[in-house]
Amino acid sequence: MRHVKHFLQHRFNPLHVYCRLRDAGLSPRTAGRVSGLYERYVYRVCWPQ
């Protein structure tokens, strides 16, 4: 189960999301804004520190 958790934490990490958005063709600014909003409203709720 620990492996699944680590895999999901990596895949849903805001920096990973930013990189995938850049790969999809978004500008650095847009990808940064989207990943910032994602981090604030989704990632911190799902993976609290």
Steps between C-alpha positions, in 0.01 A plus 500: 500500500790733572619471138161610371501802732847607385404452136188714541687768694751523216242508223286762672790714620448861383842513332421179309165649396679817384742296287220301341310821421814639335534177302139547388592838351394753762713808549718513813282770651172317441640167619633672813166657577308177447744293707496768773121487519514122492748498789293741707158345451559131422845374599503645852159350571589154369857488643507713817842548655 
